[in-house]
mmCIF file of C-alpha atoms in Angstrom:
data_model
loop_
_atom_site.group_PDB
_atom_site.id
_atom_site.type_symbol
_atom_site.label_atom_id
_atom_site.label_comp_id
_atom_site.label_asym_id
_atom_site.label_seq_id
_atom_site.Cartn_x
_atom_site.Cartn_y
_atom_site.Cartn_z
ATOM 1 C CA MET A 1 -84.562 -144.155 -62.747
ATOM 2 C CA ILE A 2 -81.539 -145.447 -60.806
ATOM 3 C CA TYR A 3 -79.419 -145.325 -63.965
ATOM 4 C CA THR A 4 -80.806 -141.844 -64.737
ATOM 5 C CA PHE A 5 -79.591 -140.492 -61.380
ATOM 6 C CA ARG A 6 -76.208 -142.172 -61.884
ATOM 7 C CA SER A 7 -75.965 -140.590 -65.337
ATOM 8 C CA MET A 8 -76.815 -137.132 -63.984
ATOM 9 C CA LYS A 9 -74.372 -137.573 -61.090
ATOM 10 C CA SER A 10 -71.532 -138.180 -63.507
ATOM 11 C CA SER A 11 -72.388 -135.002 -65.451
ATOM 12 C CA ARG A 12 -73.714 -132.700 -62.736
ATOM 13 C CA LEU A 13 -72.212 -129.513 -64.164
ATOM 14 C CA MET A 14 -73.593 -130.118 -67.656
ATOM 15 C CA SER A 15 -77.050 -130.950 -66.292
ATOM 16 C CA LEU A 16 -77.018 -127.750 -64.219
ATOM 17 C CA LEU A 17 -76.001 -125.617 -67.196
ATOM 18 C CA ILE A 18 -78.708 -127.163 -69.386
ATOM 19 C CA ALA A 19 -81.324 -126.592 -66.682
ATOM 20 C CA LEU A 20 -80.276 -122.937 -66.324
ATOM 21 C CA GLN A 21 -80.343 -122.420 -70.092
ATOM 22 C CA LEU A 22 -83.780 -124.005 -70.359
ATOM 23 C CA ALA A 23 -85.017 -121.875 -67.434
ATOM 24 C CA ALA A 24 -83.719 -118.775 -69.233
ATOM 25 C CA VAL A 25 -85.568 -119.817 -72.415
ATOM 26 C CA PHE A 26 -88.825 -120.269 -70.467
ATOM 27 C CA ALA A 27 -88.381 -116.898 -68.751
ATOM 28 C CA VAL A 28 -87.725 -115.062 -72.024
ATOM 29 C CA VAL A 29 -90.775 -116.710 -73.630
ATOM 30 C CA ILE A 30 -93.018 -115.571 -70.754
ATOM 31 C CA ILE A 31 -91.575 -112.039 -70.774
ATOM 32 C CA MET A 32 -91.978 -111.664 -74.559
ATOM 33 C CA ASP A 33 -95.495 -113.076 -74.441
ATOM 34 C CA SER A 34 -96.367 -110.509 -71.765
ATOM 35 C CA ALA A 35 -94.871 -107.685 -73.843
ATOM 36 C CA ILE A 36 -96.839 -108.650 -76.961
ATOM 37 C CA TYR A 37 -100.026 -109.192 -74.975
ATOM 38 C CA ASP A 38 -99.684 -105.816 -73.267
ATOM 39 C CA ARG A 39 -99.694 -104.109 -76.666
ATOM 40 C CA THR A 40 -102.422 -106.144 -78.320
ATOM 41 C CA ILE A 41 -104.918 -106.205 -75.430
ATOM 42 C CA TYR A 42 -105.329 -102.413 -75.495
ATOM 43 C CA TYR A 43 -105.759 -102.533 -79.247
ATOM 44 C CA ASP A 44 -108.395 -105.270 -78.992
ATOM 45 C CA LEU A 45 -110.653 -103.026 -76.887
ATOM 46 C CA VAL A 46 -111.056 -100.497 -79.723
ATOM 47 C CA LYS A 47 -110.260 -102.683 -82.718
ATOM 48 C CA ASP A 48 -113.889 -103.253 -83.701
ATOM 49 C CA PRO A 49 -115.036 -99.580 -83.852
ATOM 50 C CA ILE A 50 -111.867 -98.251 -85.527
ATOM 51 C CA SER A 51 -111.960 -101.035 -88.143
ATOM 52 C CA LYS A 52 -115.364 -99.764 -89.313
ATOM 53 C CA HIS A 53 -115.974 -96.658 -91.402
ATOM 54 C CA GLY A 54 -116.395 -93.496 -89.319
ATOM 55 C CA ILE A 55 -114.678 -90.641 -87.505
ATOM 56 C CA VAL A 56 -112.742 -90.205 -84.280
ATOM 57 C CA PHE A 57 -112.949 -86.893 -82.434
ATOM 58 C CA THR A 58 -112.633 -85.112 -79.106
ATOM 59 C CA ALA A 59 -115.971 -83.664 -78.003
ATOM 60 C CA PRO A 60 -116.361 -80.107 -76.659
ATOM 61 C CA TYR A 61 -115.929 -79.755 -72.908
ATOM 62 C CA MET A 62 -118.942 -80.700 -70.754
ATOM 63 C CA LYS A 63 -121.606 -80.351 -73.448
ATOM 64 C CA ASP A 64 -124.935 -82.074 -72.759
ATOM 65 C CA GLU A 65 -125.169 -83.081 -76.427
ATOM 66 C CA PHE A 66 -122.181 -85.357 -75.850
ATOM 67 C CA LYS A 67 -123.359 -86.800 -72.561
ATOM 68 C CA ASN A 68 -123.713 -90.391 -73.740
ATOM 69 C CA GLU A 69 -123.906 -92.621 -76.802
ATOM 70 C CA GLU A 70 -127.611 -91.903 -77.335
ATOM 71 C CA SER A 71 -127.234 -88.105 -77.297
ATOM 72 C CA ILE A 72 -124.271 -88.254 -79.704
ATOM 73 C CA LYS A 73 -126.147 -90.578 -82.028
ATOM 74 C CA ALA A 74 -128.954 -87.981 -82.153
ATOM 75 C CA LEU A 75 -126.414 -85.532 -83.617
ATOM 76 C CA PHE A 76 -125.534 -88.069 -86.323
ATOM 77 C CA PRO A 77 -128.959 -89.500 -87.357
ATOM 78 C CA LYS A 78 -127.443 -91.865 -89.911
ATOM 79 C CA ALA A 79 -124.782 -93.257 -87.547
ATOM 80 C CA ASP A 80 -124.731 -97.001 -86.825
ATOM 81 C CA SER A 81 -122.934 -96.893 -83.487
ATOM 82 C CA VAL A 82 -121.043 -94.684 -81.028
ATOM 83 C CA TYR A 83 -118.099 -95.732 -78.880
ATOM 84 C CA GLY A 84 -116.691 -93.802 -75.924
ATOM 85 C CA ASN A 85 -115.810 -94.241 -72.278
ATOM 86 C CA ALA A 86 -117.998 -92.581 -69.645
ATOM 87 C CA THR A 87 -116.285 -90.110 -67.337
ATOM 88 C CA THR A 88 -117.526 -88.028 -64.419
ATOM 89 C CA PHE A 89 -115.786 -84.807 -63.388
ATOM 90 C CA ALA A 90 -116.062 -83.967 -59.706
ATOM 91 C CA PHE A 91 -114.347 -82.234 -56.802
ATOM 92 C CA THR A 92 -113.023 -84.202 -53.836
ATOM 93 C CA ASP A 93 -113.682 -83.190 -50.244
ATOM 94 C CA GLN A 94 -109.925 -82.476 -49.910
ATOM 95 C CA ASN A 95 -109.722 -80.266 -53.016
ATOM 96 C CA LYS A 96 -112.724 -78.158 -54.039
ATOM 97 C CA GLU A 97 -110.846 -76.190 -56.725
ATOM 98 C CA ILE A 98 -109.402 -78.852 -59.034
ATOM 99 C CA GLN A 99 -111.756 -81.288 -60.743
ATOM 100 C CA SER A 100 -110.877 -84.975 -60.709
ATOM 101 C CA ALA A 101 -111.805 -87.497 -63.382
ATOM 102 C CA VAL A 102 -113.774 -90.628 -62.484
ATOM 103 C CA ASN A 103 -113.568 -93.220 -65.260
ATOM 104 C CA TRP A 104 -116.235 -95.901 -65.357
ATOM 105 C CA TYR A 105 -115.049 -99.299 -66.592
ATOM 106 C CA SER A 106 -117.305 -101.969 -68.015
ATOM 107 C CA GLU A 107 -116.989 -105.579 -66.901
ATOM 108 C CA GLU A 108 -115.168 -106.355 -70.169
ATOM 109 C CA VAL A 109 -112.569 -103.634 -69.553
ATOM 110 C CA PHE A 110 -111.947 -104.810 -65.985
ATOM 111 C CA GLU A 111 -111.495 -108.338 -67.299
ATOM 112 C CA LYS A 112 -109.106 -107.429 -70.129
ATOM 113 C CA ILE A 113 -107.090 -104.529 -68.679
ATOM 114 C CA PRO A 114 -107.648 -104.418 -64.915
ATOM 115 C CA PRO A 115 -105.705 -101.501 -63.403
ATOM 116 C CA ARG A 116 -102.459 -102.591 -61.762
ATOM 117 C CA LEU A 117 -102.684 -101.950 -58.035
ATOM 118 C CA LYS A 118 -100.113 -100.866 -55.497
ATOM 119 C CA SER A 119 -102.435 -102.108 -52.757
ATOM 120 C CA GLY A 120 -106.041 -103.174 -52.207
ATOM 121 C CA SER A 121 -108.420 -104.847 -54.672
ATOM 122 C CA LEU A 122 -110.692 -104.032 -57.618
ATOM 123 C CA PRO A 123 -114.113 -102.433 -57.003
ATOM 124 C CA ARG A 124 -116.980 -104.794 -56.209
ATOM 125 C CA LYS A 125 -120.582 -104.551 -55.121
ATOM 126 C CA ARG A 126 -120.921 -104.788 -51.358
ATOM 127 C CA SER A 127 -123.865 -106.069 -49.395
ATOM 128 C CA ASP A 128 -123.621 -103.131 -46.978
ATOM 129 C CA GLY A 129 -124.473 -100.648 -49.757
ATOM 130 C CA ILE A 130 -121.077 -98.894 -49.734
ATOM 131 C CA TRP A 131 -119.695 -98.147 -53.204
ATOM 132 C CA GLU A 132 -116.025 -98.881 -53.894
ATOM 133 C CA ILE A 133 -113.605 -96.959 -56.079
ATOM 134 C CA LEU A 134 -109.916 -96.998 -57.080
ATOM 135 C CA VAL A 135 -107.663 -93.937 -56.849
ATOM 136 C CA CYS A 136 -104.232 -93.163 -58.257
ATOM 137 C CA ASP A 137 -101.173 -92.972 -56.060
ATOM 138 C CA GLY A 138 -99.604 -89.752 -54.794
ATOM 139 C CA PHE A 139 -102.547 -87.910 -53.212
ATOM 140 C CA GLY A 140 -102.447 -89.309 -49.689
ATOM 141 C CA TYR A 141 -105.289 -91.791 -49.963
ATOM 142 C CA LYS A 142 -105.098 -95.221 -48.336
ATOM 143 C CA THR A 143 -107.167 -98.345 -48.795
ATOM 144 C CA GLY A 144 -110.275 -98.084 -46.637
ATOM 145 C CA ASP A 145 -110.469 -94.270 -46.712
ATOM 146 C CA MET A 146 -113.802 -92.641 -47.517
ATOM 147 C CA VAL A 147 -113.950 -89.924 -50.181
ATOM 148 C CA THR A 148 -116.841 -87.645 -51.179
ATOM 149 C CA LEU A 149 -117.063 -86.654 -54.842
ATOM 150 C CA THR A 150 -119.099 -83.552 -55.674
ATOM 151 C CA GLU A 151 -120.141 -82.695 -59.231
ATOM 152 C CA LEU A 152 -120.630 -79.173 -60.610
ATOM 153 C CA SER A 153 -124.372 -79.657 -60.153
ATOM 154 C CA GLY A 154 -123.777 -80.041 -56.403
ATOM 155 C CA ASN A 155 -124.614 -83.737 -56.368
ATOM 156 C CA SER A 156 -122.358 -85.512 -53.828
ATOM 157 C CA THR A 157 -121.610 -89.215 -53.566
ATOM 158 C CA GLU A 158 -119.467 -91.028 -51.002
ATOM 159 C CA PHE A 159 -117.142 -93.882 -51.955
ATOM 160 C CA CYS A 160 -114.779 -96.202 -50.139
ATOM 161 C CA ILE A 161 -111.225 -96.425 -51.516
ATOM 162 C CA CYS A 162 -110.757 -100.127 -52.266
ATOM 163 C CA GLY A 163 -107.367 -99.906 -53.968
ATOM 164 C CA ILE A 164 -104.461 -97.622 -54.950
ATOM 165 C CA MET A 165 -103.464 -97.715 -58.624
ATOM 166 C CA GLN A 166 -99.812 -97.843 -59.638
ATOM 167 C CA ASP A 167 -98.283 -95.144 -61.816
ATOM 168 C CA GLN A 168 -96.828 -95.868 -65.249
ATOM 169 C CA GLN A 169 -99.860 -97.592 -66.737
ATOM 170 C CA TYR A 170 -102.583 -96.664 -69.204
ATOM 171 C CA ILE A 171 -106.096 -95.655 -68.157
ATOM 172 C CA LEU A 172 -109.067 -95.878 -70.511
ATOM 173 C CA GLY A 173 -110.904 -92.546 -70.645
ATOM 174 C CA SER A 174 -109.700 -89.272 -69.177
ATOM 175 C CA VAL A 175 -107.304 -88.143 -66.473
ATOM 176 C CA GLU A 176 -108.445 -84.484 -66.585
ATOM 177 C CA ALA A 177 -105.566 -82.005 -66.255
ATOM 178 C CA ILE A 178 -102.439 -83.538 -67.808
ATOM 179 C CA GLY A 179 -101.453 -80.692 -70.112
ATOM 180 C CA ASP A 180 -100.965 -81.131 -73.840
ATOM 181 C CA TYR A 181 -101.366 -84.715 -74.953
ATOM 182 C CA ASP A 182 -99.297 -86.056 -77.815
ATOM 183 C CA TYR A 183 -101.829 -87.864 -79.999
ATOM 184 C CA LYS A 184 -100.458 -90.859 -81.905
ATOM 185 C CA VAL A 185 -103.492 -91.311 -84.207
ATOM 186 C CA ASP A 186 -103.787 -94.985 -83.296
ATOM 187 C CA TYR A 187 -105.402 -97.084 -80.534
ATOM 188 C CA ARG A 188 -103.167 -95.488 -77.874
ATOM 189 C CA ASP A 189 -105.118 -92.211 -78.157
ATOM 190 C CA PHE A 190 -108.017 -93.803 -76.232
ATOM 191 C CA PHE A 191 -105.779 -94.361 -73.213
ATOM 192 C CA TYR A 192 -103.933 -91.923 -71.003
ATOM 193 C CA PRO A 193 -100.623 -92.504 -69.209
ATOM 194 C CA LEU A 194 -101.158 -92.424 -65.475
ATOM 195 C CA ASN A 195 -98.457 -90.377 -63.774
ATOM 196 C CA SER A 196 -99.591 -88.834 -60.499
ATOM 197 C CA SER A 197 -96.727 -86.318 -60.422
ATOM 198 C CA LEU A 198 -98.194 -84.620 -63.517
ATOM 199 C CA LEU A 199 -101.748 -84.462 -62.175
ATOM 200 C CA LYS A 200 -103.348 -81.586 -60.317
ATOM 201 C CA GLY A 201 -106.078 -83.803 -58.933
ATOM 202 C CA PRO A 202 -106.456 -87.555 -58.359
ATOM 203 C CA VAL A 203 -107.867 -89.947 -60.948
ATOM 204 C CA PHE A 204 -110.523 -92.461 -59.922
ATOM 205 C CA VAL A 205 -111.751 -95.678 -61.552
ATOM 206 C CA SER A 206 -114.849 -97.698 -60.705
ATOM 207 C CA SER A 207 -117.342 -99.963 -62.474
ATOM 208 C CA LYS A 208 -120.335 -99.014 -64.600
ATOM 209 C CA GLU A 209 -122.446 -101.312 -62.419
ATOM 210 C CA ILE A 210 -121.595 -99.214 -59.363
ATOM 211 C CA LYS A 211 -122.274 -95.992 -61.287
ATOM 212 C CA ALA A 212 -125.703 -97.319 -62.308
ATOM 213 C CA GLU A 213 -126.587 -97.741 -58.628
ATOM 214 C CA SER A 214 -125.229 -94.337 -57.589
ATOM 215 C CA THR A 215 -126.646 -90.908 -58.466
ATOM 216 C CA MET A 216 -123.550 -89.720 -60.346
ATOM 217 C CA SER A 217 -123.858 -88.459 -63.918
ATOM 218 C CA SER A 218 -121.241 -88.932 -66.647
ATOM 219 C CA THR A 219 -120.125 -87.551 -69.985
ATOM 220 C CA LEU A 220 -118.119 -88.692 -73.006
ATOM 221 C CA SER A 221 -116.636 -85.248 -73.598
ATOM 222 C CA ASP A 222 -113.307 -83.614 -72.707
ATOM 223 C CA ASN A 223 -110.024 -85.453 -73.205
ATOM 224 C CA SER A 224 -111.755 -88.736 -74.100
ATOM 225 C CA ARG A 225 -111.759 -89.822 -77.733
ATOM 226 C CA VAL A 226 -115.133 -90.757 -79.230
ATOM 227 C CA ILE A 227 -115.862 -92.905 -82.306
ATOM 228 C CA VAL A 228 -118.922 -92.547 -84.528
ATOM 229 C CA ASN A 229 -119.400 -95.335 -87.069
ATOM 230 C CA TYR A 230 -121.554 -94.958 -90.160
ATOM 231 C CA LYS A 231 -121.841 -96.394 -93.672
ATOM 232 C CA SER A 232 -119.757 -94.640 -96.305
ATOM 233 C CA SER A 233 -122.902 -94.272 -98.401
ATOM 234 C CA ASP A 234 -124.716 -92.345 -95.628
ATOM 235 C CA TYR A 235 -122.227 -89.482 -95.237
ATOM 236 C CA SER A 236 -119.630 -88.250 -97.698
ATOM 237 C CA ASP A 237 -116.311 -87.039 -96.283
ATOM 238 C CA ASP A 238 -117.237 -83.422 -96.980
ATOM 239 C CA GLU A 239 -120.638 -83.819 -95.308
ATOM 240 C CA ILE A 240 -119.210 -85.387 -92.177
ATOM 241 C CA LEU A 241 -116.467 -82.753 -91.888
ATOM 242 C CA ASP A 242 -118.995 -79.926 -92.301
ATOM 243 C CA LEU A 243 -121.216 -81.476 -89.634
ATOM 244 C CA SER A 244 -118.246 -81.931 -87.319
ATOM 245 C CA SER A 245 -117.318 -78.277 -87.752
ATOM 246 C CA GLU A 246 -120.878 -77.158 -86.949
ATOM 247 C CA LEU A 247 -120.848 -79.258 -83.759
ATOM 248 C CA GLY A 248 -117.484 -77.865 -82.662
ATOM 249 C CA LEU A 249 -115.693 -81.222 -82.688
ATOM 250 C CA GLN A 250 -111.935 -81.238 -82.198
ATOM 251 C CA ASN A 251 -109.178 -83.430 -83.706
ATOM 252 C CA VAL A 252 -111.543 -85.029 -86.241
ATOM 253 C CA ILE A 253 -109.832 -87.924 -88.027
ATOM 254 C CA MET A 254 -111.215 -90.790 -90.129
ATOM 255 C CA THR A 255 -111.170 -94.224 -88.474
ATOM 256 C CA GLU A 256 -109.226 -95.644 -91.436
ATOM 257 C CA HIS A 257 -106.148 -93.724 -90.280
ATOM 258 C CA PHE A 258 -106.496 -95.081 -86.733
ATOM 259 C CA TYR A 259 -106.898 -98.626 -87.979
ATOM 260 C CA SER A 260 -103.934 -98.577 -90.381
ATOM 261 C CA ASN A 261 -101.664 -96.819 -87.856
ATOM 262 C CA SER A 262 -102.689 -99.261 -85.110
ATOM 263 C CA GLN A 263 -101.925 -102.248 -87.345
ATOM 264 C CA LYS A 264 -98.579 -100.719 -88.250
ATOM 265 C CA HIS A 265 -97.622 -100.073 -84.615
ATOM 266 C CA ILE A 266 -98.568 -103.583 -83.486
ATOM 267 C CA ASN A 267 -96.758 -105.222 -86.408
ATOM 268 C CA GLU A 268 -93.625 -103.139 -85.819
ATOM 269 C CA GLN A 269 -93.469 -104.343 -82.229
ATOM 270 C CA ILE A 270 -93.937 -107.949 -83.282
ATOM 271 C CA TYR A 271 -91.296 -107.671 -86.036
ATOM 272 C CA ILE A 272 -88.828 -106.409 -83.448
ATOM 273 C CA LEU A 273 -89.428 -109.502 -81.321
ATOM 274 C CA LEU A 274 -89.427 -112.028 -84.191
ATOM 275 C CA PRO A 275 -85.596 -112.273 -84.416
ATOM 276 C CA VAL A 276 -85.485 -112.910 -80.664
ATOM 277 C CA ILE A 277 -88.128 -115.633 -80.975
ATOM 278 C CA ALA A 278 -86.230 -117.234 -83.873
ATOM 279 C CA ALA A 279 -82.975 -117.104 -81.903
ATOM 280 C CA ILE A 280 -84.634 -118.788 -78.915
ATOM 281 C CA LEU A 281 -85.936 -121.637 -81.072
ATOM 282 C CA ILE A 282 -82.541 -122.135 -82.740
ATOM 283 C CA ILE A 283 -80.724 -122.130 -79.401
ATOM 284 C CA THR A 284 -83.261 -124.538 -77.937
ATOM 285 C CA LEU A 285 -82.937 -126.984 -80.841
ATOM 286 C CA PHE A 286 -79.140 -126.706 -80.830
ATOM 287 C CA THR A 287 -79.038 -127.296 -77.085
ATOM 288 C CA ALA A 288 -81.314 -130.323 -77.262
ATOM 289 C CA ILE A 289 -79.388 -131.981 -80.086
ATOM 290 C CA THR A 290 -75.843 -131.290 -78.893
ATOM 291 C CA THR A 291 -76.495 -132.161 -75.255
ATOM 292 C CA SER A 292 -78.226 -135.396 -76.262
ATOM 293 C CA ILE A 293 -75.257 -136.361 -78.434
ATOM 294 C CA ILE A 294 -72.725 -135.462 -75.738
ATOM 295 C CA SER A 295 -74.734 -137.237 -73.051
ATOM 296 C CA THR A 296 -75.076 -140.329 -75.224
ATOM 297 C CA MET A 297 -71.373 -140.455 -76.062
ATOM 298 C CA ARG A 298 -70.412 -140.023 -72.402
ATOM 299 C CA ASN A 299 -72.686 -142.851 -71.318
ATOM 300 C CA LEU A 300 -72.054 -145.097 -74.326
ATOM 301 C CA ARG A 301 -70.031 -147.613 -72.294
ATOM 302 C CA SER A 302 -72.801 -147.878 -69.685
ATOM 303 C CA TYR A 303 -75.406 -148.323 -72.421
ATOM 304 C CA ALA A 304 -73.325 -151.095 -73.982
ATOM 305 C CA VAL A 305 -73.115 -152.943 -70.657
ATOM 306 C CA LEU A 306 -76.871 -152.603 -70.180
ATOM 307 C CA TYR A 307 -77.405 -153.847 -73.735
ATOM 308 C CA LEU A 308 -75.344 -156.993 -73.070
ATOM 309 C CA CYS A 309 -77.354 -157.519 -69.878
ATOM 310 C CA GLY A 310 -80.600 -157.689 -71.829
ATOM 311 C CA ALA A 311 -81.587 -154.084 -72.495
ATOM 312 C CA THR A 312 -82.116 -152.634 -75.983
ATOM 313 C CA TRP A 313 -80.835 -149.408 -77.474
ATOM 314 C CA LYS A 314 -84.404 -148.073 -77.235
ATOM 315 C CA ARG A 315 -84.475 -148.933 -73.551
ATOM 316 C CA CYS A 316 -81.158 -147.181 -73.085
ATOM 317 C CA SER A 317 -82.486 -144.051 -74.811
ATOM 318 C CA LEU A 318 -85.134 -143.850 -72.078
ATOM 319 C CA ILE A 319 -82.368 -143.099 -69.600
ATOM 320 C CA ASN A 320 -81.501 -139.983 -71.593
ATOM 321 C CA LEU A 321 -85.225 -139.140 -71.779
ATOM 322 C CA PHE A 322 -85.652 -139.354 -67.999
ATOM 323 C CA ASP A 323 -82.504 -137.261 -67.662
ATOM 324 C CA PHE A 324 -84.154 -134.449 -69.651
ATOM 325 C CA ILE A 325 -87.417 -134.823 -67.744
ATOM 326 C CA LEU A 326 -85.581 -134.110 -64.494
ATOM 327 C CA ILE A 327 -83.714 -131.201 -66.108
ATOM 328 C CA SER A 328 -86.988 -129.720 -67.449
ATOM 329 C CA ALA A 329 -88.618 -130.095 -64.018
ATOM 330 C CA SER A 330 -85.664 -128.312 -62.397
ATOM 331 C CA ALA A 331 -85.933 -125.480 -64.954
ATOM 332 C CA ALA A 332 -89.669 -125.147 -64.295
ATOM 333 C CA LEU A 333 -89.091 -124.955 -60.534
ATOM 334 C CA ALA A 334 -86.398 -122.307 -60.997
ATOM 335 C CA ASP A 335 -88.731 -120.188 -63.156
ATOM 336 C CA THR A 336 -91.586 -120.607 -60.680
ATOM 337 C CA ALA A 337 -89.388 -119.246 -57.911
ATOM 338 C CA PHE A 338 -88.176 -116.413 -60.188
ATOM 339 C CA PHE A 339 -91.679 -115.199 -61.075
ATOM 340 C CA VAL A 340 -93.265 -115.793 -57.660
ATOM 341 C CA ILE A 341 -90.553 -113.765 -55.923
ATOM 342 C CA GLY A 342 -90.510 -111.182 -58.730
ATOM 343 C CA LYS A 343 -94.257 -110.598 -58.514
ATOM 344 C CA SER A 344 -93.789 -108.821 -55.188
ATOM 345 C CA SER A 345 -90.400 -107.242 -55.918
ATOM 346 C CA TYR A 346 -88.435 -106.711 -59.152
ATOM 347 C CA LEU A 347 -91.378 -107.530 -61.481
ATOM 348 C CA LYS A 348 -94.000 -105.688 -59.447
ATOM 349 C CA ASN A 349 -94.161 -102.556 -61.638
ATOM 350 C CA THR A 350 -93.852 -104.365 -64.969
ATOM 351 C CA VAL A 351 -96.387 -105.859 -67.381
ATOM 352 C CA VAL A 352 -94.823 -109.305 -66.978
ATOM 353 C CA PHE A 353 -97.148 -112.046 -65.793
ATOM 354 C CA ILE A 354 -97.663 -115.718 -66.586
ATOM 355 C CA ARG A 355 -100.464 -116.439 -69.062
ATOM 356 C CA THR A 356 -101.907 -119.788 -70.097
ATOM 357 C CA GLU A 357 -100.695 -119.174 -73.648
ATOM 358 C CA SER A 358 -97.073 -118.729 -72.529
ATOM 359 C CA LEU A 359 -97.285 -121.912 -70.445
ATOM 360 C CA ILE A 360 -98.523 -123.779 -73.529
ATOM 361 C CA ILE A 361 -95.536 -122.475 -75.533
ATOM 362 C CA CYS A 362 -93.130 -123.545 -72.782
ATOM 363 C CA ALA A 363 -94.816 -126.956 -72.660
ATOM 364 C CA GLY A 364 -94.359 -127.258 -76.429
ATOM 365 C CA ILE A 365 -90.648 -126.448 -76.141
ATOM 366 C CA THR A 366 -90.346 -129.040 -73.363
ATOM 367 C CA MET A 367 -92.071 -131.709 -75.469
ATOM 368 C CA LEU A 368 -89.736 -130.928 -78.369
ATOM 369 C CA LEU A 369 -86.719 -131.280 -76.080
ATOM 370 C CA LEU A 370 -87.985 -134.572 -74.687
ATOM 371 C CA LEU A 371 -88.671 -135.923 -78.167
ATOM 372 C CA LEU A 372 -85.172 -135.031 -79.348
ATOM 373 C CA SER A 373 -83.618 -136.442 -76.172
ATOM 374 C CA ALA A 374 -85.242 -139.791 -76.952
ATOM 375 C CA VAL A 375 -84.587 -139.842 -80.707
ATOM 376 C CA VAL A 376 -81.062 -138.414 -80.972
ATOM 377 C CA PRO A 377 -79.394 -141.188 -78.896
ATOM 378 C CA LEU A 378 -80.934 -143.803 -81.199
ATOM 379 C CA LEU A 379 -79.478 -142.020 -84.230
ATOM 380 C CA VAL A 380 -76.051 -141.934 -82.580
ATOM 381 C CA VAL A 381 -75.914 -145.648 -81.676
ATOM 382 C CA ARG A 382 -78.018 -147.155 -84.479
ATOM 383 C CA ASN A 383 -74.963 -148.581 -86.303
ATOM 384 C CA LYS A 384 -72.909 -149.456 -83.231
ATOM 385 C CA GLN A 385 -72.465 -152.908 -81.737
ATOM 386 C CA PRO A 386 -72.083 -153.178 -77.936
ATOM 387 C CA ARG A 387 -68.992 -155.350 -78.187
ATOM 388 C CA ASP A 388 -67.306 -152.776 -80.471
ATOM 389 C CA VAL A 389 -68.085 -150.038 -77.983
ATOM 390 C CA LEU A 390 -66.583 -152.012 -75.103
ATOM 391 C CA LYS A 391 -63.498 -152.941 -77.151
ATOM 392 C CA THR A 392 -62.906 -149.293 -77.886
ATOM 393 C CA GLU A 393 -63.362 -148.386 -74.234
ATOM 394 C CA PHE A 394 -60.920 -151.033 -73.021
ATOM 395 C CA ARG A 395 -58.301 -150.005 -75.576
ATOM 396 C CA GLN A 396 -58.453 -146.481 -74.185
#
């Protein structure tokens, strides 16, 4: 280790530049992984139902026949399954003219796409019997406020605001009055962009477990997309379209179109990032090889002296290996500081976060660098004799 620190001291600038470049590589890997994950995680929530044969539609507004999966399945006797997200429409105690949408998330949805919060925490069951709920930003609510939601039937339920959701994110279900929505005919149609400035009333999100304990009702209709899966042998396309027309369904589209368009959108995003990924790998390999060669050549005289004192070329290559270990550790510390600080400032409103998968990729890049840092010096000096190296040095 003593010789490693001496080696790094003699090439401080180069070591710093390598550490910064490696830190940049790690940061780009984490950012790209977050970008890809942000696209695929939404798709994964609806991938199973849209990959099966069926239809996707928007149900008529507030119809009891479309109240839940069971009632919809009764309209399609031959259907295998129904997918939709439960929503409750209610008035707040502050605004009794504009209905607000309350979207109920399952435990799976909260685990995969938890709403990003400006403050507070996700809803949980409380021992004091108070039900918690999230609300979007921009309507004057604060964490800890109490809000009463009243349905058209007159049923009222009180909730405690446990968190304020950030704008510029997607919400599963409905956000009520957002104007005309531009349907993409892919997985994105099941999610709505949350932008409080475009809303007439606040949007709320809570858990299905809390809803089950409360007295609030829910529906799958209005603004929320619903999927009905069935075997192709049970309904022909003409039969299902005629039935959809009789039921007053809107925007009826076959699931095959959603599935193919979703695959296309995801693949397009990945293809855009592939050149960047390839460039990162090439730069990383080039950096590891060239810096190892330069470092070895700069320290060749010292290695030769160590060799004559009893060390081997393999032992000398360990010095270069320890050099890269310290550089990698410095890069990791720099990235840790970058993301920890960014989490509460410049990265706060982004989808960037550190996942286990991205850490594994960074660890793989580090292992590759360390392997090359140990092997490349041996390739450089394999045909050199220590005395020839020292003769050359003294001539210079």
